[in-house]
XYZ file of C-alpha atoms in Angstrom:
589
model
C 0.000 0.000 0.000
C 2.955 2.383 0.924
C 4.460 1.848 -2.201
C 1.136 2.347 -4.285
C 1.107 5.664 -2.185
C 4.737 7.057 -3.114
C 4.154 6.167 -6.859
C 0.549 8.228 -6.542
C 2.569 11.284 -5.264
C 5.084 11.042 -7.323
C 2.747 10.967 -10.554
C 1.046 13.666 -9.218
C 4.105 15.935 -8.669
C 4.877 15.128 -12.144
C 1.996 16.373 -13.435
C 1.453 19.036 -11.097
C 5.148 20.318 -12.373
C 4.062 20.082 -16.021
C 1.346 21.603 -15.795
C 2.499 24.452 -13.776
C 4.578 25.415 -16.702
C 3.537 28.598 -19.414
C 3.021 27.058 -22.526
C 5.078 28.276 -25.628
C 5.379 27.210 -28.885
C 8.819 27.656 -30.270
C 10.093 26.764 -33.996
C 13.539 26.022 -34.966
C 15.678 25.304 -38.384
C 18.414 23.449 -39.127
C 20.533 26.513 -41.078
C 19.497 29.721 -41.478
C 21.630 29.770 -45.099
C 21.539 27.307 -47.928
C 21.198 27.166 -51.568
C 17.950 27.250 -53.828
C 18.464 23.865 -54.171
C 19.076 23.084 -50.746
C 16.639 21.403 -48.059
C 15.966 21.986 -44.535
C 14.333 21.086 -41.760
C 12.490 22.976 -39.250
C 11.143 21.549 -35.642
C 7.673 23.391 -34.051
C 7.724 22.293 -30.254
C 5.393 22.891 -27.612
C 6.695 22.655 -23.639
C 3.391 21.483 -22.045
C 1.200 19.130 -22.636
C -2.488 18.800 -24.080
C -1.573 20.738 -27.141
C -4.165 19.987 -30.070
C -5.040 21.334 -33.027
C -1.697 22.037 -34.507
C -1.603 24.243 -37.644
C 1.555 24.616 -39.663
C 2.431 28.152 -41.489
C 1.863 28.341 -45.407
C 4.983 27.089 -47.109
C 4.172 29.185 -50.130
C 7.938 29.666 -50.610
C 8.607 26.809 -49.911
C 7.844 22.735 -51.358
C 6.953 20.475 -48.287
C 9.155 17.240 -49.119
C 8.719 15.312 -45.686
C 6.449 15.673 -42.916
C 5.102 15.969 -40.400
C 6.701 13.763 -38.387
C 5.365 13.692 -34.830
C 7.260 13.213 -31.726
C 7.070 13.793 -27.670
C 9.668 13.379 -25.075
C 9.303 14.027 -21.602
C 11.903 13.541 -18.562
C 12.463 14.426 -14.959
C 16.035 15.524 -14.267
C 17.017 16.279 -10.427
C 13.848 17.302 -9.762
C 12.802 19.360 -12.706
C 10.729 18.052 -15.298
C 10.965 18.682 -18.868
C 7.974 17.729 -21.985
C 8.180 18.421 -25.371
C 6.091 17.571 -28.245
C 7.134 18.500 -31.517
C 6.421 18.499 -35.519
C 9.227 18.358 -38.063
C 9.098 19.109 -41.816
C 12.000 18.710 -44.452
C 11.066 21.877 -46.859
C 13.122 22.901 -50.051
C 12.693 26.644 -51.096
C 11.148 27.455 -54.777
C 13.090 30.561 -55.282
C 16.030 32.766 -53.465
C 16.015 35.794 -51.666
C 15.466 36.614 -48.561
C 12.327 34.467 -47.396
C 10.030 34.238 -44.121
C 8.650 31.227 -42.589
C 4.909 32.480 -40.897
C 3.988 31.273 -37.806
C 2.453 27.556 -36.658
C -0.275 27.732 -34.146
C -1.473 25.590 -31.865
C -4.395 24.975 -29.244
C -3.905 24.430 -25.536
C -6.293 24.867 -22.633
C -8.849 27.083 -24.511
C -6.329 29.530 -25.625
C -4.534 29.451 -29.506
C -0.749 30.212 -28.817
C 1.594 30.703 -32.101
C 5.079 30.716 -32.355
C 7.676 33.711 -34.270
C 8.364 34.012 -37.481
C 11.834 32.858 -38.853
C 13.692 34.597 -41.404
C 16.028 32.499 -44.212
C 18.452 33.618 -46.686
C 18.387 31.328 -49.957
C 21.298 31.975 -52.087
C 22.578 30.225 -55.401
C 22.469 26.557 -56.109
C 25.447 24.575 -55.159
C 26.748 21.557 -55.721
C 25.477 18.475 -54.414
C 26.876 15.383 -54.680
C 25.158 12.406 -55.975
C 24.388 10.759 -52.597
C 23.611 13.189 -50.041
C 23.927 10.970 -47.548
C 27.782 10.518 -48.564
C 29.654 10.651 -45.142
C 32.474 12.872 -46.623
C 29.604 15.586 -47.362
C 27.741 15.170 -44.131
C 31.033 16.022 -42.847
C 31.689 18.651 -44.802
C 28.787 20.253 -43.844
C 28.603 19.766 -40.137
C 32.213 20.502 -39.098
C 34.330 23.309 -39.426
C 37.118 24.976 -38.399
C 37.615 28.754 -37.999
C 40.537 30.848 -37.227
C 38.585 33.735 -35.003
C 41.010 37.256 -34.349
C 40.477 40.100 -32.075
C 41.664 42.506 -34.229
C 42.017 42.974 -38.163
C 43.763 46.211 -38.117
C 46.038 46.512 -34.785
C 48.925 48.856 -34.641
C 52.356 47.815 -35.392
C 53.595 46.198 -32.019
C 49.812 45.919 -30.427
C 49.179 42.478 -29.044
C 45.818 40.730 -30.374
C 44.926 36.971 -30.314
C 43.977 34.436 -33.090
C 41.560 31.353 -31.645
C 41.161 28.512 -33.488
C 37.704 27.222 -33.191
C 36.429 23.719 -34.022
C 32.500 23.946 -34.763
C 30.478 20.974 -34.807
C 26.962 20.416 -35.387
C 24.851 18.100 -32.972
C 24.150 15.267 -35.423
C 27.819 14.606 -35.455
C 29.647 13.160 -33.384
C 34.011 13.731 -32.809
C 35.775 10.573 -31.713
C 39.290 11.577 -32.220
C 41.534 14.266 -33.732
C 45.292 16.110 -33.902
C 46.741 18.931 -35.414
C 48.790 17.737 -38.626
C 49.792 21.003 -39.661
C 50.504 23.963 -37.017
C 50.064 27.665 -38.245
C 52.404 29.791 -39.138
C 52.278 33.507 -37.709
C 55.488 35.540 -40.569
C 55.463 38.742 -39.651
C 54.693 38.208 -36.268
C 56.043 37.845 -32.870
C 53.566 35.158 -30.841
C 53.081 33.368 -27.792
C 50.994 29.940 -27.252
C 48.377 30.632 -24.513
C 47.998 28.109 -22.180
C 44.412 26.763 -21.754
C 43.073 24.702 -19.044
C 41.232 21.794 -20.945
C 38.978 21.835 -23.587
C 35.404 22.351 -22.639
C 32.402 22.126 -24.979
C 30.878 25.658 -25.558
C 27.446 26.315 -27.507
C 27.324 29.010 -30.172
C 26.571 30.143 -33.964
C 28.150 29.852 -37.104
C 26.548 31.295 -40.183
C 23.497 31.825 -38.197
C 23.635 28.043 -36.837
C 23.569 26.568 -33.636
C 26.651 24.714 -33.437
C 28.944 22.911 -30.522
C 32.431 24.571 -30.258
C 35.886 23.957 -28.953
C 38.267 25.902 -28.253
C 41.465 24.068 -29.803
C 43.918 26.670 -29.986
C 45.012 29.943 -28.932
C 47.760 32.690 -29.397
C 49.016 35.751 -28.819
C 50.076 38.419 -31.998
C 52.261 41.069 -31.859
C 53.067 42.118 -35.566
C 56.508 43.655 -36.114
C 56.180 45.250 -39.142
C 53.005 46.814 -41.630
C 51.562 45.565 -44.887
C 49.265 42.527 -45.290
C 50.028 39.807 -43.339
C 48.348 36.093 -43.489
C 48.040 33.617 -41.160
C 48.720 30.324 -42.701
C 45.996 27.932 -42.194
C 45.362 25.118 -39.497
C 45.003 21.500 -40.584
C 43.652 18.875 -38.564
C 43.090 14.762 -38.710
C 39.322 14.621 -37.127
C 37.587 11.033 -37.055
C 34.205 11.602 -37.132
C 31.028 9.530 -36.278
C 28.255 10.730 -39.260
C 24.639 9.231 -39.649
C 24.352 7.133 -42.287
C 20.482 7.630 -43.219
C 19.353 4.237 -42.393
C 18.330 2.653 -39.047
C 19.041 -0.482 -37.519
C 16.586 -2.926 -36.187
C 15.587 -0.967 -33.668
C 15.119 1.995 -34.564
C 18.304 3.845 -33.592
C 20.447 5.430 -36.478
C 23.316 3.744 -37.964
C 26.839 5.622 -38.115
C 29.654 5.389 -40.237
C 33.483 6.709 -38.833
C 35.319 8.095 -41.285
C 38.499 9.988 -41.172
C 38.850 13.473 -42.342
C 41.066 16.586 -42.493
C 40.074 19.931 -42.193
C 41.379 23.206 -42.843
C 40.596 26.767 -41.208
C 40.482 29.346 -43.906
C 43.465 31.917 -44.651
C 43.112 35.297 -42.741
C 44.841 38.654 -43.560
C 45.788 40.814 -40.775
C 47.052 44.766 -42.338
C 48.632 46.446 -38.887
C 48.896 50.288 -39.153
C 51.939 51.998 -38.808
C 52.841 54.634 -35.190
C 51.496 57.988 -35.662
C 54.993 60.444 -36.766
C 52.989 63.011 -34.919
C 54.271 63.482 -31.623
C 56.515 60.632 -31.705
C 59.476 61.177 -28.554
C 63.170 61.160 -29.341
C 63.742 58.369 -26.905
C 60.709 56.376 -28.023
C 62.017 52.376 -28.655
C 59.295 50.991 -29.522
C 56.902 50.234 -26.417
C 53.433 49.571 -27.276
C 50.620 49.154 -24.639
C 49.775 50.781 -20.958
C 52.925 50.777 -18.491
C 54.411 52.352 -15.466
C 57.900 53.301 -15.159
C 60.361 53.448 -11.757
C 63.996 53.975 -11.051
C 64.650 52.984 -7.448
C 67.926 52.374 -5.735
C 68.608 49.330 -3.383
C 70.645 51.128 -0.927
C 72.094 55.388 -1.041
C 74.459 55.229 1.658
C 77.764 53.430 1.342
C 81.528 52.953 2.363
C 84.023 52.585 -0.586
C 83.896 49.382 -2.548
C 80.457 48.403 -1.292
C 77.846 47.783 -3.876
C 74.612 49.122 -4.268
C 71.294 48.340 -7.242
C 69.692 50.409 -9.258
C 66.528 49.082 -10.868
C 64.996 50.488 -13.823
C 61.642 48.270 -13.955
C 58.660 48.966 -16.430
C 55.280 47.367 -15.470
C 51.550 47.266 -17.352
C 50.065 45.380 -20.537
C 51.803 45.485 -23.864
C 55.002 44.084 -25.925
C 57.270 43.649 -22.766
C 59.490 41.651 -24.365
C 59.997 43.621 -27.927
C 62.080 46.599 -26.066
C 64.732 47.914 -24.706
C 64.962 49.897 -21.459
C 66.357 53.258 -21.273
C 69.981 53.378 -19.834
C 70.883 54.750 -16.569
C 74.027 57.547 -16.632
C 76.045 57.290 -13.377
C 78.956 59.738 -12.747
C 82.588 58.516 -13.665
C 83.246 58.106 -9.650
C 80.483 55.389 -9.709
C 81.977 52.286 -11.467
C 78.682 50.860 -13.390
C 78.708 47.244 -14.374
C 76.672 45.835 -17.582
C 72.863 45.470 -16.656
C 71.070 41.704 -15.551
C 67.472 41.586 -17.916
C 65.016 40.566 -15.069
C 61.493 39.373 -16.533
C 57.959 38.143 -15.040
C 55.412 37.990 -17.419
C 51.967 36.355 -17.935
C 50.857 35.786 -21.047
C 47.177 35.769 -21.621
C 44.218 36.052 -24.467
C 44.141 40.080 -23.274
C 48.093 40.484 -23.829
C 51.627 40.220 -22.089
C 51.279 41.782 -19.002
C 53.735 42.104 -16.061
C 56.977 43.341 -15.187
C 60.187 43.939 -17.041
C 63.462 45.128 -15.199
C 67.238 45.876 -15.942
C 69.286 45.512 -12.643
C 72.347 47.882 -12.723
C 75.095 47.172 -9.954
C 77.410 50.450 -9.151
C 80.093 50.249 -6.725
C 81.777 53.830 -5.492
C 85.129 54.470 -5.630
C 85.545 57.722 -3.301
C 83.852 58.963 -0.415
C 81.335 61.620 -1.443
C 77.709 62.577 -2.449
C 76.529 62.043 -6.020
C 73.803 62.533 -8.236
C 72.523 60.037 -10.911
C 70.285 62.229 -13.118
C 66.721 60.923 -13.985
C 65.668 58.643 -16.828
C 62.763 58.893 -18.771
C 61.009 55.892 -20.444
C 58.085 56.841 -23.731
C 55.460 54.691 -25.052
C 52.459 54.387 -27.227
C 49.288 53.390 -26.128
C 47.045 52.099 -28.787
C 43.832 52.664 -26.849
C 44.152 56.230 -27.044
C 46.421 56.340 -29.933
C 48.793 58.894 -28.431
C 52.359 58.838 -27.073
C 53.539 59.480 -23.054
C 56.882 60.073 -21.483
C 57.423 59.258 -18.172
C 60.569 60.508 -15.997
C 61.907 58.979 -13.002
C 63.073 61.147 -10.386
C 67.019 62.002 -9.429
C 68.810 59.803 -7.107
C 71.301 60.676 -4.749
C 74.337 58.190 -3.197
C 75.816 59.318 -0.110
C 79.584 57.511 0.185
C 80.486 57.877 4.299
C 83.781 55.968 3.846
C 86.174 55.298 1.447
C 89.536 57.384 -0.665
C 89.039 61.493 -0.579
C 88.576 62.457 -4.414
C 91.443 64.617 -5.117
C 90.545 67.666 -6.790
C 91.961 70.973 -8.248
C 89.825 73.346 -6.302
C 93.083 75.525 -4.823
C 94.379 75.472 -8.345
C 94.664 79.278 -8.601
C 95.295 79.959 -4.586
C 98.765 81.721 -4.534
C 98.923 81.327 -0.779
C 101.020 77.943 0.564
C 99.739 76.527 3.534
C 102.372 74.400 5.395
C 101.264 70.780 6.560
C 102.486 68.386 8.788
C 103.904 65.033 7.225
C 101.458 62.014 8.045
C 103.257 58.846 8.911
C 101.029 56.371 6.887
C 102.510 52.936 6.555
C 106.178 52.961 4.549
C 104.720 55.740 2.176
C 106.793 58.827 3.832
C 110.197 58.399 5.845
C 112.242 61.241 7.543
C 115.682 62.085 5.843
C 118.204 60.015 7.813
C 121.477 61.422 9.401
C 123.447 58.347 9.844
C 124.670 55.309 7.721
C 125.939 52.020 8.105
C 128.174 50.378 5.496
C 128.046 46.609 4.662
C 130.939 44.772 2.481
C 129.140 43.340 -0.286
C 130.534 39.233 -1.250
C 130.512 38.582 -4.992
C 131.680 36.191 -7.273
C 133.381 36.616 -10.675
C 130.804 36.580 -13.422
C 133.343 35.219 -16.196
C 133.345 32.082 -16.822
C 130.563 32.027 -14.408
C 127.491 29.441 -14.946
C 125.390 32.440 -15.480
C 128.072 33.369 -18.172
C 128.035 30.352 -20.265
C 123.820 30.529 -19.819
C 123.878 33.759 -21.374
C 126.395 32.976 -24.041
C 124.336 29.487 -25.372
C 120.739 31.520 -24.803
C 120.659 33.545 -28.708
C 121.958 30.398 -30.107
C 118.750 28.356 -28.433
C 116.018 31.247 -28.895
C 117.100 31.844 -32.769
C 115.370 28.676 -34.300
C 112.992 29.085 -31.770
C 112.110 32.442 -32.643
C 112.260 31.555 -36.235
C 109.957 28.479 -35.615
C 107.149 30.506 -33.648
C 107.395 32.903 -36.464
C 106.375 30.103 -39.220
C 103.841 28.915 -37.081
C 102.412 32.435 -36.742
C 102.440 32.796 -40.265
C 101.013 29.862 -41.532
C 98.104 30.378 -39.059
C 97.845 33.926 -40.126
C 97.763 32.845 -43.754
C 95.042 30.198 -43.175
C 92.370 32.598 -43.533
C 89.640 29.542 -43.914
C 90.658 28.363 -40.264
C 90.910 31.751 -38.951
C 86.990 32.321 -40.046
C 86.176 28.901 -38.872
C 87.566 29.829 -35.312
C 86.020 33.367 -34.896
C 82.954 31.334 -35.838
C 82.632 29.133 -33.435
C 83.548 31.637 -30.647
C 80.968 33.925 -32.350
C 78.159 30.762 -32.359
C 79.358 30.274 -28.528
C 79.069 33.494 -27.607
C 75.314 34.008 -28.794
C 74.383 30.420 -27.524
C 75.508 30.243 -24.678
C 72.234 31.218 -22.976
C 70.109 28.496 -25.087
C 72.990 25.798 -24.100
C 71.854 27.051 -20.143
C 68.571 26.186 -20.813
C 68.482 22.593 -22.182
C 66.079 20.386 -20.448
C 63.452 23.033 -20.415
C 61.626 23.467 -23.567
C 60.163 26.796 -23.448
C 63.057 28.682 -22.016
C 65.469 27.003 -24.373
C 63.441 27.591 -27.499
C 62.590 31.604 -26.231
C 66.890 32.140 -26.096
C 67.559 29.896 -28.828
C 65.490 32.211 -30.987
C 67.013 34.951 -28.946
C 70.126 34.217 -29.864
C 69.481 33.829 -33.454
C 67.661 37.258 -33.755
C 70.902 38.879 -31.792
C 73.498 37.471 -34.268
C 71.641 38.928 -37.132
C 71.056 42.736 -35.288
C 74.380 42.437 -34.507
C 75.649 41.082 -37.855
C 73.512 42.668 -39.945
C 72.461 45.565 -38.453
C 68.796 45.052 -38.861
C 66.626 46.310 -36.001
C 63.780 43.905 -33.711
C 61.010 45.397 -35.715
C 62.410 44.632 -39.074
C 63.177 40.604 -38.212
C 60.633 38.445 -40.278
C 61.685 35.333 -42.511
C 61.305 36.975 -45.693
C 63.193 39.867 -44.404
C 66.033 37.851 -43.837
C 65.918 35.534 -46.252
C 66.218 39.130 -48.707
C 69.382 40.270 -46.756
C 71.099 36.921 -46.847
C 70.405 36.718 -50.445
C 71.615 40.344 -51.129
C 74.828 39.365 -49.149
C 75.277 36.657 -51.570
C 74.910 33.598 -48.935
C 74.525 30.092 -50.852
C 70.863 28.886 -50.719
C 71.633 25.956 -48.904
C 73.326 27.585 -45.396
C 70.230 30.363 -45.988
C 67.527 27.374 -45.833
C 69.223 26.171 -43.428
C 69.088 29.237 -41.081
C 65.706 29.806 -41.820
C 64.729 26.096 -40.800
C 66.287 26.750 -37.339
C 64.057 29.703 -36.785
C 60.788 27.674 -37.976
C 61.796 24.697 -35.840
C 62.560 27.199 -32.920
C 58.760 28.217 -33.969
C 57.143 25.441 -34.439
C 58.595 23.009 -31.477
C 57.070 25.028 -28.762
C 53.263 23.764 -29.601
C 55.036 20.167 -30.106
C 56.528 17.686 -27.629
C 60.584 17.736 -27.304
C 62.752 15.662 -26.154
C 66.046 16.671 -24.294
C 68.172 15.003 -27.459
C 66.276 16.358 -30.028
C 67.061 19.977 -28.116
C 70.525 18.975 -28.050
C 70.435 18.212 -31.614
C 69.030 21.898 -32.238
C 71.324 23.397 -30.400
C 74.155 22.154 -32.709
C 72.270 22.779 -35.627
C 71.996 26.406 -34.673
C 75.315 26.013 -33.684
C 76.328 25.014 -36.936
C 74.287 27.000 -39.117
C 75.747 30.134 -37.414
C 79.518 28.897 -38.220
C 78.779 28.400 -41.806
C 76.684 31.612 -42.309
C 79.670 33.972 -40.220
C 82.171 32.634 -43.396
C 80.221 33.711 -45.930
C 79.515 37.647 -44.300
């Protein structure tokens, strides 16, 4: 009886629920585009039950090829209950344009509710194939892939983000998938943004409901103007697609097929800085930052050391420039700066803090200035420049050597001093001597003499031999350029060789390194550094094809192994390659 009871309540609340709900009558299409020789479908679906009476729009623009086909679901979820009863039609439109559906009605509880027009575009026939329920098609027509940007026209050195989007329609099911062909970003400076996961969003594409993923994203800085394309992505997708007919049971019967996919090209034209107003010191920063100058400590004794920071901080191209210099008086010895960066990359930019660390150590005791810096950037929101000064700073020395100046230069007067006993530097004149006899022996015929006397006849072919071997080595010009080479290669790598093991620190100076031996080499500024850039210069400096295509597959492997795994060998193996490629192209300039 108890159990009779529950199921009575229960039943009730179910109906209670459904009832309780507003009835609306909604209608739905499959696209909101196709061709004039296209079909689609479109769902009318009432939420409550006891609907009757149903009354489809006129399809005058339309031929009816299937339906209705009648259908009702209803299920209780955690508590909430859903119903739905719907009517489908497959309709085929007679002409194109730009075509409205009417409304259905329907009748529920005494009242006639009707649901909102829908608007299609019909454009020109297309092709169809021969079977339309050919998987290949079906795929074709339910999956693509988009390359989505922020910004189509950012300024030279502005940061925007490309997201490549994988849009798939509900009938279709993804079983598997990988990128066989990675982007390519010329003329651009980028960063992979790190996403947590992949989750399943809901959204449009031409005017479609759709199922997205995110499976891609990455931050754009472009380094130079003119129109710029991003190459497209290419992925391997395995896809589950209905294959019209139904098994015994009713349910439909899929086909898995394997299939790649391609986004479409896009251009990207960045604008060039405004000339107007443009600061002498300006180098290049794009974005929103702060600037500081701050000393670690003012007040020191001779030889100790004290910090001076410069530090910019905000949201823009951290990493594409350089930091004003500080000037330090000649008193202050001033060593070569330490780059300090922590940055976040993001979808909204680079954003954080970059920092030269300048170490001074004083020489004499005294107060001195170090004059202020100023720091100028661009920001692209409000398309106007700023210059920002840091304030003076002051070190106090307490101890240390007196700087000896000229100050009484031009005083006539002599003041008379007492002598300072400091150490063995000053001794009073002595009045009295004392004599020692001095034993010696004869130097002729002395061991020393005969030493002497056999020395020119030793160091002559010696001489004579260190002087061939000088000039044969200064005469092999091939192995002279093959040794200033390799000190050259090991200068610029050393930082990449510091960071094997860990792949995105390795690859960031490895590509560091390679951009620094050509500004250094070739005297061709960050901005300017793109592959056909170089691969121009190189030619015009008459490098063989073969070291040039070799240098510019470093820099696409440097690229393209950040979005891939990497071993620690095949790192190693890069390393000499750069290594190498940097030898043979410092014999040829």
């Amino acid at each position: 009886m108890k159990l009779k009871f529950y199921i009575s309540i229960i039943i009730t609340l179910l109906t209670v629920s459904v009832v309780a709900q507003e009835a609306e009558l909604t209608a739905k299409v499959s696209k909101n585009k196709l061709g004039v020789n296209q079909r689609l479908r479109i769902e009318f679906s009432i939420n409550k039950q006891g609907g009757d009476h149903f009354s489809p729009p006129d399809f005058k623009n339309f031929k009816v090829v299937g339906g209705p086909s009648q259908s009702v679901s209803q299920s209780w979820i955690n508590g909430k209950v859903s119903f739905s009863q719907s009517y489908t039609y497959i309709i085929q439109p007679k002409r194109k344009g730009e075509v409205n559906i009417g409304a259905a009605s329907i009748k529920i509880g005494g009242k006639t509710i009707k649901s909102k027009p829908i608007k299609v575009i019909v454009l020109d026939a297309v092709e169809l194939p021969k079977n339309p329920n050919d998987p290949n098609y079906i795929a074709q027509q339910n999956i693509h892939l988009v390359a989505e940007i922020s910004k189509s026209r950012p300024y030279v050195g502005e940061g925007i983000y490309v997201e490549y989007r994988l849009y798939v329609s509900e009938n279709i099911n993804v079983y598997d998938y990988g990128v066989s062909e990675a982007p390519k970003y010329s003329g651009f400076w980028n960063q992979d943004i790190k996403m947590n996961g992949f989750p399943v969003k809901m959204g449009k594409y031409n005017g479609e409901d759709y199922r997205y993923v995110v499976m891609q994203k990455a931050l754009l800085i472009p380094t130079k103007t003119g129109n710029l394309v991003l190459d497209p992505m290419k992925m391997d997708i395995v896809i589950g697609v209905p294959t019209g007919r139904a098994d015994f049971f009713g349910n439909v019967i899929t086909r898995n097929i394997r299939k790649e996919f391609s986004s479409a090209k896009k251009v990207i034209r960045p604008k060039s800085l405004p000339l107007e107003g443009k600061p002498e010191n300006f180098t290049g920063a794009v974005g929103d930052f702060n600037f500081a100058v701050t000393l670690s400590k003012d007040i020191l004794k001779s030889n100790e050391s004290s910090q001076i920071k410069v530090g910019v901080t905000g949201k823009g191209n951290l990493k594409l420039f350089e930091l004003p210099e500080v000037t330090t008086p000649v008193e202050l010895e001033k060593y070569q700066p330490e780059r300090k960066e922590k940055v976040r990359v993001s979808s909204s930019g680079i954003s954080g803090t970059v920092s030269d660390l300048y170490t001074v150590v004083p020489q004499y005791k005294g107060k001195y200035k170090i004059p202020n810096v100023t720091f100028s950037y661009f920001n692209p929101k409000e398309e106007k420049y700023y210059t920002l000064s840091s304030e003076d700073l002051y070190v106090d020395v307490i101890e240390g050597k007196e700087l000896i100046t000229n100050t009484d230069k031009f005083d006539n007067s002599v003041q008379k001093q007492t002598v300072k006993l400091t150490g063995k530097n000053f001794r009073y004149i002595q009045t009295k001597s004392s004599f020692e006899a001095l034993e010696k022996e004869d130097f002729f015929k002395s061991n020393l003499y005969y030493l002497l006397l056999l020395l020119p006849l030793i160091a002559i072919p010696v001489g004579v031999f260190i002087g061939k071997q000088n000039e044969a080595r200064s005469n092999d010009i091939v192995g002279n350029k093959l040794r200033k080479a390799n000190r050259l290669a090991k200068k610029y790598l050393s930082e990449a060789k510091k960071q094997l093991g860990n792949k995105e620190a390795f690859y960031e100076a490895l590509e560091r390194a390679l951009h620094n031996y050509l500004k250094a080499k070739l005297g061709i500024e960050t901005t300017d550094i793109s592959k056909e850039k170089i691969t121009q210069i190189l030619k015009d400096k008459n490098v063989d094809e073969t070291t040039k295509k070799q240098f510019i597959d470093v820099l696409k492997s440097s690229d393209f192994a950040r979005y891939t795994p990497i071993t620690d060998t095949e790192m190693e193996a890069e390393f000499d390659r750069a290594k190498e490629v940097i030898v043979q192209l410092d014999k040829q300039l």
